[in-house]
Amino acid sequence: MLLVCDTMPPDGPGYFTDTLASLALDGREGRVHSLPRDGLPTLSNVDAVIVTGSTAGVYETDERSWIEDGHRLVRELVAREIPTLGVCFGHQLVNDALGGTVEAGDQTRGIVNVELVDDPVFEDVSNQIPMVHGDYVVEPGERMETIASADYYDHLATRHESAPVWTTQYHPEFTEALLDRIADDFGWPDDDEHRDFGDVTAVKTFDNFASLAGLD
C-alpha cells in the first residue's frame, strides 16, 4: 500500500497533492494522509511513502509543530527501510531530518536544464524539468548522496546510500496541465522556452519509484 503523506497546509494550493495522488495512486492501492491536520500516520501495512510538496518551510518549526512530526516520520522510514520518495518540501524535509541544511533563497520559476546521474528513479526522465521553489537543500543529510544538480542548485535531488529513499526538488506532478494555475499562483516566465513541455517527462518519476518500491 502506498501512503501519500500530504504536507500542504490547509490554506495552501491543494491541487498539487490532488494531482500527485491521482498520478501516483493510479491503479495502485493507497491513501492520502494530511500531516498538518492529522499528525503522524500509522505505518501499518504501508509498503511505500511519498512525502509531498508544501508552501511551508522546514525551518518554520516554531509556527508549525507538525514539521517535527515530519522529522520523526522520516527517521522512522529510514530506520525501517520503507521505500520513500520526497518531493519538493519532502526533499527538504528528508534531508533536514537527517541533519542536513535547508535555507531560503531566490525564487526559481521555469523549465531548467538538470544534470541527472544514472539512477533507476530517473529512467526515461528528461533533463528538462519545470521548477517552482524558493528553498534549497544546501547540505544533504547524513548518508544522503546527490543524484541531480543544476547550475544554480548543487543538491537538486538526493538518495540514501543504503535505505530505499529518494528525494527530488522538482514536482513530478507538474505537467503542462498545471501550468496556468501555477503561473497564476506563483508566477512563471512568459517566453516559449519555459512554456514548451514537449520534452518534459518528470512525471515518469512516480512509476519508476513504484517499480523500485515493488508496487508494480
Coordinates of C-alpha atoms in Angstrom, one line a residue:
M1 CA 0.0 0.0 0.0
L2 CA 1.3 3.4 -1.0
L3 CA 0.9 6.2 1.5
V4 CA 0.9 9.8 0.2
C5 CA 1.9 11.9 3.1
D6 CA 0.4 15.3 2.4
T7 CA 2.4 18.2 3.9
M8 CA 0.4 21.1 2.3
P9 CA -1.1 23.4 4.9
P10 CA -4.9 23.6 4.8
D11 CA -4.8 27.1 3.3
G12 CA -2.2 26.1 0.6
P13 CA -2.8 25.2 -3.1
G14 CA -4.3 21.7 -2.7
Y15 CA -4.2 20.9 -6.4
F16 CA -0.5 19.9 -6.0
T17 CA -1.4 17.0 -3.7
D18 CA -4.6 16.2 -5.6
T19 CA -2.7 15.8 -8.8
L20 CA 0.2 13.9 -7.2
A21 CA -2.2 11.5 -5.6
S22 CA -4.1 10.9 -8.8
L23 CA -0.9 10.1 -10.7
A24 CA 0.9 8.2 -8.1
L25 CA -2.1 6.1 -6.9
D26 CA -3.4 5.4 -10.4
G27 CA -4.1 1.7 -10.4
R28 CA -2.4 1.2 -7.0
E29 CA -3.7 0.6 -3.6
G30 CA -3.1 3.6 -1.3
R31 CA -4.4 6.5 0.7
V32 CA -3.6 10.2 1.4
H33 CA -2.8 11.3 5.0
S34 CA -2.5 15.0 6.0
L35 CA 0.4 15.5 8.3
P36 CA -0.6 19.1 9.3
R37 CA -4.2 18.2 10.0
D38 CA -3.9 14.6 11.3
G39 CA -0.4 14.3 12.8
L40 CA 1.8 11.2 12.4
P41 CA 0.3 8.5 10.2
T42 CA 0.3 4.8 11.2
L43 CA 2.7 2.8 9.0
S44 CA 0.7 -0.5 9.4
N45 CA 0.5 -2.2 6.1
V46 CA 2.4 0.7 4.4
D47 CA 4.8 -0.6 1.6
A48 CA 6.0 2.8 0.4
V49 CA 5.6 6.5 1.1
I50 CA 5.6 9.7 -0.9
V51 CA 6.1 13.0 1.0
T52 CA 4.5 15.8 -0.9
G53 CA 5.4 19.4 -1.5
S54 CA 4.2 22.3 0.7
T55 CA 4.2 26.1 0.9
A56 CA 5.7 25.6 4.4
G57 CA 9.4 25.8 5.1
V58 CA 11.2 23.1 7.1
Y59 CA 12.7 25.8 9.3
E60 CA 9.2 27.0 10.5
T61 CA 9.1 24.6 13.4
D62 CA 8.0 27.3 15.9
E63 CA 5.0 28.2 13.9
R64 CA 4.2 24.7 12.5
S65 CA 4.6 22.0 15.2
W66 CA 3.7 19.3 12.7
I67 CA 7.1 19.7 11.0
E68 CA 8.7 17.9 13.9
D69 CA 6.3 15.1 13.3
G70 CA 7.6 15.0 9.8
H71 CA 11.2 14.8 11.1
R72 CA 10.2 11.8 13.2
L73 CA 8.4 10.2 10.4
V74 CA 11.4 10.5 8.1
R75 CA 13.7 9.0 10.6
E76 CA 11.4 6.0 11.1
L77 CA 11.0 5.5 7.4
V78 CA 14.8 5.3 7.0
A79 CA 15.3 3.1 10.1
R80 CA 12.6 0.7 8.8
E81 CA 13.9 0.9 5.2
I82 CA 10.4 1.7 3.9
P83 CA 10.7 3.0 0.3
T84 CA 10.2 6.7 0.3
L85 CA 10.1 9.5 -2.3
G86 CA 10.3 13.1 -1.0
V87 CA 9.0 15.8 -3.4
C88 CA 10.0 19.5 -3.1
F89 CA 9.2 20.2 0.6
G90 CA 9.6 16.4 1.0
H91 CA 13.1 16.6 -0.5
Q92 CA 13.9 19.3 2.1
L93 CA 12.2 17.6 5.0
V94 CA 14.1 14.3 4.5
N95 CA 17.5 16.0 4.3
D96 CA 16.7 18.3 7.2
A97 CA 15.5 15.4 9.4
L98 CA 18.8 13.6 8.7
G99 CA 21.0 16.5 9.8
G100 CA 21.3 18.4 6.5
T101 CA 20.7 22.1 6.0
V102 CA 17.9 23.9 4.2
E103 CA 17.9 27.6 3.5
A104 CA 15.5 30.1 1.9
G105 CA 16.9 31.6 -1.4
D106 CA 15.9 33.2 -4.7
Q107 CA 12.6 32.2 -6.1
T108 CA 13.0 29.9 -9.1
R109 CA 10.4 29.6 -11.8
G110 CA 10.8 27.9 -15.2
I111 CA 12.0 24.8 -17.1
V112 CA 15.5 24.1 -16.0
N113 CA 18.3 22.0 -17.6
V114 CA 19.1 19.4 -14.9
E115 CA 22.1 17.0 -14.7
L116 CA 20.8 13.6 -13.6
V117 CA 23.0 10.8 -12.6
D118 CA 22.4 7.2 -13.8
D119 CA 19.8 6.2 -11.2
P120 CA 16.7 4.0 -11.9
V121 CA 14.4 6.6 -10.3
F122 CA 15.3 8.8 -13.4
E123 CA 14.6 6.2 -16.0
D124 CA 13.1 8.0 -19.1
V125 CA 13.1 11.3 -17.2
S126 CA 14.5 14.0 -19.5
N127 CA 16.8 16.7 -18.2
Q128 CA 14.2 19.4 -18.9
I129 CA 12.4 19.8 -15.7
P130 CA 9.9 22.6 -14.5
M131 CA 11.0 24.1 -11.2
V132 CA 8.9 26.2 -8.8
H133 CA 10.6 26.7 -5.4
G134 CA 12.4 29.2 -3.1
D135 CA 14.0 26.9 -0.5
Y136 CA 17.2 24.9 -1.1
V137 CA 19.0 21.9 0.3
V138 CA 22.4 23.4 0.8
E139 CA 23.9 20.5 2.7
P140 CA 22.5 17.0 2.3
G141 CA 21.5 14.9 5.3
E142 CA 23.7 12.1 6.7
R143 CA 24.3 9.4 4.2
M144 CA 22.3 11.2 1.5
E145 CA 24.0 11.4 -1.8
T146 CA 23.4 14.0 -4.5
I147 CA 21.9 12.5 -7.7
A148 CA 20.9 15.6 -9.6
S149 CA 22.0 19.2 -9.9
A150 CA 21.6 22.3 -11.9
D151 CA 23.8 25.4 -12.5
Y152 CA 22.0 27.2 -9.7
Y153 CA 21.4 24.3 -7.3
D154 CA 24.0 21.7 -6.2
H155 CA 21.7 19.3 -4.5
L156 CA 18.6 19.2 -6.6
A157 CA 17.9 15.5 -5.8
T158 CA 19.3 13.0 -3.3
R159 CA 19.2 9.3 -2.4
H160 CA 20.2 7.5 0.7
E161 CA 23.3 5.4 0.4
S162 CA 21.6 2.2 1.8
A163 CA 17.9 2.8 2.6
P164 CA 15.4 2.9 -0.4
V165 CA 14.9 6.7 0.0
W166 CA 15.0 9.2 -2.9
T167 CA 14.2 12.9 -2.9
T168 CA 13.7 15.5 -5.7
Q169 CA 13.3 19.2 -5.5
Y170 CA 11.1 19.1 -8.6
H171 CA 7.4 18.2 -8.6
P172 CA 6.9 15.1 -10.8
E173 CA 3.2 16.0 -10.9
F174 CA 3.9 19.4 -12.5
T175 CA 2.8 18.7 -16.1
E176 CA 1.5 21.2 -18.7
A177 CA -2.0 20.7 -17.2
L178 CA -1.0 22.6 -14.1
L179 CA 1.0 25.4 -15.8
D180 CA -1.7 28.0 -15.9
R181 CA -2.7 27.5 -12.2
I182 CA 0.9 27.6 -11.1
A183 CA 1.6 30.6 -13.2
D184 CA -1.4 32.4 -11.6
D185 CA -0.4 31.4 -8.0
F186 CA 3.4 31.6 -8.2
G187 CA 4.4 33.4 -11.4
W188 CA 6.0 31.9 -14.5
P189 CA 8.1 33.2 -17.4
D190 CA 6.1 34.2 -20.5
D191 CA 8.6 33.1 -23.1
D192 CA 8.1 29.9 -25.2
E193 CA 11.2 28.3 -23.7
H194 CA 9.5 27.9 -20.4
R195 CA 6.1 27.1 -21.7
D196 CA 7.0 24.2 -24.0
F197 CA 6.5 21.0 -22.1
G198 CA 7.1 18.8 -25.1
D199 CA 10.4 17.4 -23.7
V200 CA 9.2 17.3 -20.0
T201 CA 8.9 13.7 -18.7
A202 CA 9.4 14.2 -15.0
V203 CA 6.1 12.5 -14.2
K204 CA 7.8 9.2 -15.0
T205 CA 9.5 9.5 -11.6
F206 CA 6.3 8.2 -10.0
D207 CA 6.2 4.9 -12.0
N208 CA 10.0 4.5 -11.5
F209 CA 9.6 4.9 -7.8
A210 CA 6.7 2.5 -7.7
S211 CA 8.7 -0.1 -9.5
L212 CA 11.7 0.3 -7.1
A213 CA 9.3 0.0 -4.2
G214 CA 7.8 -3.2 -5.5
L215 CA 4.4 -1.8 -6.0
D216 CA 4.1 -2.7 -9.7

